[in-house]
Amino acid sequence: MAKLTIDGVEVEVPDGTTILNAARQIGGDLVPPAMCYYSTLKDTGGKCRVCLVKVAAGSAKDPRPMPKLVASCRTPVADGMVVQNLTSPEVLEARKGVVEFLLLNHPLDCPICDQAGECDLQNLAYEHGAAKTRYEEDRRTFEKIDIGDKIKLHMTRCILCYRCTFVGDQLTDKRVHGVLGRGDKSEISTFIQQNVDNDFSGNMIDVCPVGALTDKTFRFKSRVWFTKPLDAHRNCTKCSGKVVLWTKGDDVLRVSARKDQFGEVKDYICNECRFEHKNMSDWTVEGPRHIDRHSVIAQNHYEKIDLQKLKKEVERQLEFQKGKALPQPDNALNS
Amino acid sequence: MGRKLLLEHINEPGINTFEVYRKKGGYASVEKALKTMTPDAVTEEVKKSGLRGRGGAGFPAGMKWSFIDKKSDKPRYLVCNADESEPGTFKDRYLMERIPHLLIEGMITSSYALGAKTSYIYIRGEYMYIVRILEKAIDEAYANGFLGKNILGTDYSLDLYVHPGAGAYICGEETALLESLEGKRGNPRLKPPFPAVAGLYASPTVVNNVETIATVPAIVNMTGDEYAKIGIGKSTGTKLISASGHINKPGVYEIELGVPVEEFIYSEEYCGGIWKGRKLKAVVAGGSSVPVLPADLILKTAKGEPRLMTYESLSDGGFATGTMLGSGGFIVMDETTSIVQNLYTFARFYHHESCGQCSPCREGTGWMEKILHRLHHGHGKKEDIDVLLDVSKKIEGNTICPLGDAAAWPVASAIRHFRKEFEEAALAHEPLLVNS
């Protein structure tokens, strides 16, 4: 076990846990955002750089700070580590930079994007981004293509998190799509169009943090915040059968897997459940689904980080650094 | 004249053949190491020599070797990084083209020290003709019993392969190189784990530059202690410098580390001064990635001491007033050069070569190129300079691999030392003239 502090809050986790997962155990605002890391897909992470944190002390044995900001999703904890996330201005500055970079070539077509309202990039930009762009040049664009009969790829919106390629590697028997080209010209694509075809390919839509991969059976049917999410299940031989139905009246407009508070799917669902059972009678409804993530679907309002709370936390940190005993964590920050 | 360890016989006719190379004392280090030394003793000599990685980072080679995981039951690999793509650097090409057996000798001796049974030379795709030169030399080494089973009648066996890349600068980053060598997309890996623990095929691996490996025979032959006597302080031995730009005698020079920069630029032995009788304006001392320095700071440090061609002296003053020795790509610019144009050229390169894996580098390099394109073509404005600087700051240190830093440093240093030129370009409203 390793004991560490993240923004002054102490947490004890098994060795080998990443900083991000340790922070998730604490929960609340001090959890770094993650756009490419996905806990249920092996080897994801490290690419988007929004989860960068400062390691002010490497470990009890070697208390030197790490020279650069590190990707919290891939850096393992050590006993006695001191991590700063929101309490480090350097981290906030870097994160702001990364958000700006992610939005640079993003079309910002939220008004016509199916993902709007449940988009990780939208949330991230709201919390950490600037209101105005400094970018004056043309954005890179791609043609929309069908990568399978059920999935539309809108590459222009892609932030190259590589999550869908890991779905291809780890959930399906054969990956037939990948990343072509390099730099800002790289794109997710298939060698032959329309050839993503297997039982679990639909999960690519769920893991996509933006509106690059969309469900062709749901495209332009409704804004997500006009649909009502319901937990439901059915007996399925291929998957757990536990899903969320996005309904309008008695119509099932969309079926998706259940996401946890960090926007991650734990139980992947098969394409049959996702695409072929669009009748209420196919499902046993459990009740309304509570969406944990602050986004449009959650009561129509975003929550921004409370700067007052943050200031208190910074003060608490400084006290701690002066050598005083660690005061109790501010519960307000964890709520 | 300084001592030459690598290029001593470079002008010998037929030195690219096994016969002549052997006659000139080649493969002596293999005989000495395999017959009289233990692998650890060879590593110890390299450690004593103080040899530092010649690829650019300057990490002590012996120390890198000693990190290799010897407890692992997996095979160990030595990989030679011949993906020399840094603009302004062409020393490895010269070495491999002219005296390929030196690299092969170094590979055998080094592989022996590391206990590698299979080794690879990963070479950039653009050097296809050198692949053929190396393969011919490898065939000769096999035919003469220096490669293959039971080399020189000892129990040591080694297979050596040349693997061409597909032409990507990023594959010179050691973990991207390993990915590419495994047949995957050349994206850098996240570290840790370091290659010494889990490198090629997740086995312990050492990746060294061509010049580093080619220096090993000299160290084994003359002993590490003798080698360490050449040079100054922690910058031991000789270094190949690829001198290019506005000088009278561009080319590859082998220098003893410690030669004053002024002597290197102006003496007849080396670059022979600035061409056309012009004045020196700026120097990029270690390949395009390192900070550019104006004439006064490259010849003398901020403290007023003469700057020497060593790792320490060139980086004296940090990035505020110093630079790095890097890979030894010494690019000299005369007084007519436009720094804005030069920087635009570099920025275009990094944009083209970014792998696109992590956001700051993927998006930032393109942004910097576009701003510089505007400045260079007379469509810029004064605010662009600060945006440019800020973008470079946001990339630096926040990426997976050093390509982000390499793209950011030239921008930051050019604006630091030549801000006035950028301001002039921003106000010009017409394209900058291209210089002769």
mmCIF file of C-alpha atoms in Angstrom, chain A residues 48-265:
data_model
loop_
_atom_site.group_PDB
_atom_site.id
_atom_site.type_symbol
_atom_site.label_atom_id
_atom_site.label_comp_id
_atom_site.label_asym_id
_atom_site.label_seq_id
_atom_site.Cartn_x
_atom_site.Cartn_y
_atom_site.Cartn_z
ATOM 1 C CA CYS A 48 -4.295 13.764 -24.505
ATOM 2 C CA ARG A 49 -2.260 15.373 -21.689
ATOM 3 C CA VAL A 50 -5.231 16.977 -19.915
ATOM 4 C CA CYS A 51 -4.603 14.886 -16.821
ATOM 5 C CA LEU A 52 -1.146 16.377 -16.282
ATOM 6 C CA VAL A 53 -0.332 16.916 -12.616
ATOM 7 C CA LYS A 54 2.658 18.135 -10.691
ATOM 8 C CA VAL A 55 4.516 15.702 -8.481
ATOM 9 C CA ALA A 56 5.989 17.966 -5.812
ATOM 10 C CA ALA A 57 7.640 15.065 -4.015
ATOM 11 C CA GLY A 58 8.352 11.760 -5.742
ATOM 12 C CA SER A 59 8.194 9.494 -2.701
ATOM 13 C CA ALA A 60 9.142 9.278 0.956
ATOM 14 C CA LYS A 61 12.453 7.681 -0.048
ATOM 15 C CA ASP A 62 13.244 10.194 -2.744
ATOM 16 C CA PRO A 63 11.330 13.401 -2.021
ATOM 17 C CA ARG A 64 12.671 15.239 -5.057
ATOM 18 C CA PRO A 65 9.987 16.709 -7.292
ATOM 19 C CA MET A 66 9.572 15.235 -10.760
ATOM 20 C CA PRO A 67 11.135 17.604 -13.309
ATOM 21 C CA LYS A 68 8.138 17.787 -15.615
ATOM 22 C CA LEU A 69 4.397 17.567 -15.208
ATOM 23 C CA VAL A 70 3.363 13.939 -15.503
ATOM 24 C CA ALA A 71 0.347 12.235 -17.041
ATOM 25 C CA SER A 72 -1.527 11.149 -13.921
ATOM 26 C CA CYS A 73 -3.333 8.387 -15.809
ATOM 27 C CA ARG A 74 -0.125 6.474 -16.450
ATOM 28 C CA THR A 75 2.135 7.438 -13.558
ATOM 29 C CA PRO A 76 2.099 4.980 -10.669
ATOM 30 C CA VAL A 77 1.908 6.296 -7.115
ATOM 31 C CA ALA A 78 4.658 5.934 -4.532
ATOM 32 C CA ASP A 79 4.536 6.025 -0.788
ATOM 33 C CA GLY A 80 4.932 9.593 0.465
ATOM 34 C CA MET A 81 4.201 11.148 -2.926
ATOM 35 C CA VAL A 82 2.864 14.703 -2.901
ATOM 36 C CA VAL A 83 0.702 15.465 -5.930
ATOM 37 C CA GLN A 84 -0.666 18.847 -6.857
ATOM 38 C CA ASN A 85 -3.523 19.164 -9.253
ATOM 39 C CA LEU A 86 -5.801 22.143 -8.708
ATOM 40 C CA THR A 87 -3.393 23.618 -6.202
ATOM 41 C CA SER A 88 -0.663 24.058 -8.788
ATOM 42 C CA PRO A 89 -0.998 27.107 -11.035
ATOM 43 C CA GLU A 90 1.492 25.430 -13.369
ATOM 44 C CA VAL A 91 -0.890 22.500 -13.858
ATOM 45 C CA LEU A 92 -3.889 24.723 -14.475
ATOM 46 C CA GLU A 93 -1.916 26.731 -17.004
ATOM 47 C CA ALA A 94 -0.730 23.629 -18.826
ATOM 48 C CA ARG A 95 -4.233 22.187 -18.829
ATOM 49 C CA LYS A 96 -5.619 25.372 -20.256
ATOM 50 C CA GLY A 97 -3.027 25.077 -22.976
ATOM 51 C CA VAL A 98 -3.950 21.487 -23.728
ATOM 52 C CA VAL A 99 -7.643 22.357 -23.942
ATOM 53 C CA GLU A 100 -6.793 25.116 -26.360
ATOM 54 C CA PHE A 101 -4.795 22.649 -28.452
ATOM 55 C CA LEU A 102 -7.641 20.123 -28.429
ATOM 56 C CA LEU A 103 -10.065 22.762 -29.626
ATOM 57 C CA LEU A 104 -7.705 24.144 -32.254
ATOM 58 C CA ASN A 105 -8.811 21.871 -35.051
ATOM 59 C CA HIS A 106 -12.137 20.935 -33.521
ATOM 60 C CA PRO A 107 -14.994 22.308 -35.635
ATOM 61 C CA LEU A 108 -17.055 23.550 -32.639
ATOM 62 C CA ASP A 109 -20.175 22.428 -34.448
ATOM 63 C CA CYS A 110 -21.870 21.571 -31.155
ATOM 64 C CA PRO A 111 -25.226 22.968 -32.356
ATOM 65 C CA ILE A 112 -25.476 20.196 -34.926
ATOM 66 C CA CYS A 113 -23.471 17.519 -33.140
ATOM 67 C CA ASP A 114 -25.215 14.504 -31.636
ATOM 68 C CA GLN A 115 -22.711 14.331 -28.819
ATOM 69 C CA ALA A 116 -23.507 17.817 -27.545
ATOM 70 C CA GLY A 117 -24.812 17.682 -24.017
ATOM 71 C CA GLU A 118 -22.857 14.596 -23.105
ATOM 72 C CA CYS A 119 -19.547 15.531 -24.654
ATOM 73 C CA ASP A 120 -16.382 15.271 -22.586
ATOM 74 C CA LEU A 121 -14.692 17.939 -24.645
ATOM 75 C CA GLN A 122 -17.571 20.340 -24.048
ATOM 76 C CA ASN A 123 -17.324 19.807 -20.317
ATOM 77 C CA LEU A 124 -13.574 20.114 -20.357
ATOM 78 C CA ALA A 125 -13.668 23.298 -22.392
ATOM 79 C CA TYR A 126 -16.244 24.760 -20.071
ATOM 80 C CA GLU A 127 -14.115 24.095 -17.005
ATOM 81 C CA HIS A 128 -10.649 24.787 -18.289
ATOM 82 C CA GLY A 129 -10.865 26.485 -21.634
ATOM 83 C CA ALA A 130 -10.734 30.094 -22.663
ATOM 84 C CA ALA A 131 -13.847 31.834 -23.967
ATOM 85 C CA LYS A 132 -12.067 33.051 -27.075
ATOM 86 C CA THR A 133 -9.707 31.390 -29.477
ATOM 87 C CA ARG A 134 -6.404 32.845 -30.539
ATOM 88 C CA TYR A 135 -6.313 30.627 -33.578
ATOM 89 C CA GLU A 136 -6.933 32.451 -36.837
ATOM 90 C CA GLU A 137 -5.933 29.849 -39.361
ATOM 91 C CA ASP A 138 -8.009 27.290 -41.236
ATOM 92 C CA ARG A 139 -8.970 24.148 -39.395
ATOM 93 C CA ARG A 140 -8.238 20.764 -40.829
ATOM 94 C CA THR A 141 -11.267 18.963 -42.181
ATOM 95 C CA PHE A 142 -12.121 15.495 -43.407
ATOM 96 C CA GLU A 143 -14.987 13.915 -45.283
ATOM 97 C CA LYS A 144 -17.490 12.039 -43.165
ATOM 98 C CA ILE A 145 -17.301 8.311 -43.768
ATOM 99 C CA ASP A 146 -19.121 5.160 -42.710
ATOM 100 C CA ILE A 147 -16.704 2.825 -41.015
ATOM 101 C CA GLY A 148 -19.379 0.194 -40.507
ATOM 102 C CA ASP A 149 -23.040 -0.091 -41.324
ATOM 103 C CA LYS A 150 -23.944 1.297 -37.888
ATOM 104 C CA ILE A 151 -21.161 3.796 -37.211
ATOM 105 C CA LYS A 152 -20.513 7.172 -38.781
ATOM 106 C CA LEU A 153 -17.017 8.614 -38.517
ATOM 107 C CA HIS A 154 -16.828 12.374 -38.480
ATOM 108 C CA MET A 155 -13.056 12.682 -38.353
ATOM 109 C CA THR A 156 -13.052 16.468 -38.229
ATOM 110 C CA ARG A 157 -14.325 16.255 -34.658
ATOM 111 C CA CYS A 158 -11.833 13.622 -33.547
ATOM 112 C CA ILE A 159 -9.258 14.481 -30.889
ATOM 113 C CA LEU A 160 -7.228 11.311 -31.564
ATOM 114 C CA CYS A 161 -7.594 9.718 -28.148
ATOM 115 C CA TYR A 162 -7.081 6.293 -29.758
ATOM 116 C CA ARG A 163 -9.755 4.779 -27.486
ATOM 117 C CA CYS A 164 -11.735 3.269 -30.372
ATOM 118 C CA THR A 165 -8.654 1.499 -31.676
ATOM 119 C CA PHE A 166 -8.250 -0.100 -28.256
ATOM 120 C CA VAL A 167 -11.888 -1.227 -28.444
ATOM 121 C CA GLY A 168 -11.013 -2.812 -31.766
ATOM 122 C CA ASP A 169 -8.004 -4.526 -30.205
ATOM 123 C CA GLN A 170 -9.515 -5.619 -26.940
ATOM 124 C CA LEU A 171 -13.254 -6.117 -27.369
ATOM 125 C CA THR A 172 -13.557 -7.393 -30.888
ATOM 126 C CA ASP A 173 -11.868 -10.372 -32.453
ATOM 127 C CA LYS A 174 -10.170 -8.331 -35.134
ATOM 128 C CA ARG A 175 -9.259 -4.684 -35.419
ATOM 129 C CA VAL A 176 -9.882 -3.402 -38.909
ATOM 130 C CA HIS A 177 -9.448 0.300 -38.296
ATOM 131 C CA GLY A 178 -6.580 2.360 -37.013
ATOM 132 C CA VAL A 179 -4.679 5.595 -37.292
ATOM 133 C CA LEU A 180 -3.387 6.666 -40.686
ATOM 134 C CA GLY A 181 -1.091 9.562 -41.446
ATOM 135 C CA ARG A 182 0.777 11.558 -38.854
ATOM 136 C CA GLY A 183 0.753 14.831 -37.005
ATOM 137 C CA ASP A 184 -2.401 16.899 -37.304
ATOM 138 C CA LYS A 185 -3.123 15.070 -40.543
ATOM 139 C CA SER A 186 -3.481 11.732 -38.812
ATOM 140 C CA GLU A 187 -6.913 10.220 -38.952
ATOM 141 C CA ILE A 188 -8.862 7.302 -37.637
ATOM 142 C CA SER A 189 -9.889 5.260 -40.622
ATOM 143 C CA THR A 190 -10.413 1.894 -42.183
ATOM 144 C CA PHE A 191 -8.525 0.496 -45.102
ATOM 145 C CA ILE A 192 -11.783 -0.482 -46.745
ATOM 146 C CA GLN A 193 -14.834 1.607 -45.907
ATOM 147 C CA GLN A 194 -17.774 0.023 -44.088
ATOM 148 C CA ASN A 195 -15.794 -2.961 -42.915
ATOM 149 C CA VAL A 196 -16.114 -2.529 -39.138
ATOM 150 C CA ASP A 197 -18.533 -5.368 -38.551
ATOM 151 C CA ASN A 198 -18.627 -7.416 -35.400
ATOM 152 C CA ASP A 199 -20.642 -7.916 -32.254
ATOM 153 C CA PHE A 200 -18.973 -5.336 -30.072
ATOM 154 C CA SER A 201 -17.983 -2.580 -32.469
ATOM 155 C CA GLY A 202 -20.781 -0.335 -31.185
ATOM 156 C CA ASN A 203 -18.795 0.275 -28.019
ATOM 157 C CA MET A 204 -16.520 2.548 -30.015
ATOM 158 C CA ILE A 205 -19.388 5.022 -30.001
ATOM 159 C CA ASP A 206 -19.595 4.968 -26.224
ATOM 160 C CA VAL A 207 -15.879 5.343 -25.592
ATOM 161 C CA CYS A 208 -15.511 8.221 -28.053
ATOM 162 C CA PRO A 209 -15.184 11.349 -25.915
ATOM 163 C CA VAL A 210 -16.444 13.612 -28.684
ATOM 164 C CA GLY A 211 -18.890 13.359 -31.557
ATOM 165 C CA ALA A 212 -16.449 11.731 -33.960
ATOM 166 C CA LEU A 213 -18.083 8.318 -33.825
ATOM 167 C CA THR A 214 -21.854 8.429 -33.776
ATOM 168 C CA ASP A 215 -24.652 5.899 -33.778
ATOM 169 C CA LYS A 216 -26.202 5.902 -37.238
ATOM 170 C CA THR A 217 -29.535 4.757 -35.804
ATOM 171 C CA PHE A 218 -29.641 7.861 -33.583
ATOM 172 C CA ARG A 219 -28.088 10.555 -35.745
ATOM 173 C CA PHE A 220 -30.160 13.758 -35.751
ATOM 174 C CA LYS A 221 -33.090 12.044 -34.006
ATOM 175 C CA SER A 222 -33.021 14.255 -30.943
ATOM 176 C CA ARG A 223 -30.835 16.413 -28.733
ATOM 177 C CA VAL A 224 -29.713 14.222 -25.859
ATOM 178 C CA TRP A 225 -31.197 16.518 -23.245
ATOM 179 C CA PHE A 226 -34.665 16.063 -24.691
ATOM 180 C CA THR A 227 -34.453 12.323 -24.147
ATOM 181 C CA LYS A 228 -35.113 10.592 -20.857
ATOM 182 C CA PRO A 229 -32.531 8.040 -19.738
ATOM 183 C CA LEU A 230 -33.823 4.817 -18.188
ATOM 184 C CA ASP A 231 -31.875 1.927 -16.756
ATOM 185 C CA ALA A 232 -33.027 -1.287 -18.344
ATOM 186 C CA HIS A 233 -31.930 -4.847 -18.988
ATOM 187 C CA ARG A 234 -32.754 -7.887 -21.030
ATOM 188 C CA ASN A 235 -31.469 -11.443 -21.134
ATOM 189 C CA CYS A 236 -28.657 -11.423 -23.602
ATOM 190 C CA THR A 237 -26.408 -14.324 -24.437
ATOM 191 C CA LYS A 238 -23.602 -12.124 -25.720
ATOM 192 C CA CYS A 239 -23.310 -9.422 -23.063
ATOM 193 C CA SER A 240 -24.616 -8.430 -19.656
ATOM 194 C CA GLY A 241 -27.687 -6.883 -21.226
ATOM 195 C CA LYS A 242 -27.534 -3.932 -18.824
ATOM 196 C CA VAL A 243 -28.109 -0.734 -20.760
ATOM 197 C CA VAL A 244 -29.462 2.763 -20.685
ATOM 198 C CA LEU A 245 -32.478 3.486 -22.874
ATOM 199 C CA TRP A 246 -32.762 7.043 -24.136
ATOM 200 C CA THR A 247 -36.473 7.529 -24.598
ATOM 201 C CA LYS A 248 -38.972 10.071 -25.727
ATOM 202 C CA GLY A 249 -42.439 9.061 -24.649
ATOM 203 C CA ASP A 250 -42.652 5.364 -25.415
ATOM 204 C CA ASP A 251 -40.086 5.512 -28.180
ATOM 205 C CA VAL A 252 -36.613 4.179 -27.583
ATOM 206 C CA LEU A 253 -34.397 6.494 -29.588
ATOM 207 C CA ARG A 254 -31.084 5.105 -28.528
ATOM 208 C CA VAL A 255 -29.532 2.324 -26.495
ATOM 209 C CA SER A 256 -26.154 2.804 -24.862
ATOM 210 C CA ALA A 257 -24.005 1.137 -22.253
ATOM 211 C CA ARG A 258 -24.033 2.455 -18.691
ATOM 212 C CA LYS A 259 -21.367 4.988 -17.850
ATOM 213 C CA ASP A 260 -20.060 5.590 -14.350
ATOM 214 C CA GLN A 261 -19.408 8.967 -12.760
ATOM 215 C CA PHE A 262 -16.169 9.318 -14.721
ATOM 216 C CA GLY A 263 -17.951 8.696 -17.991
ATOM 217 C CA GLU A 264 -16.567 5.193 -18.390
ATOM 218 C CA VAL A 265 -18.343 2.034 -19.406
#
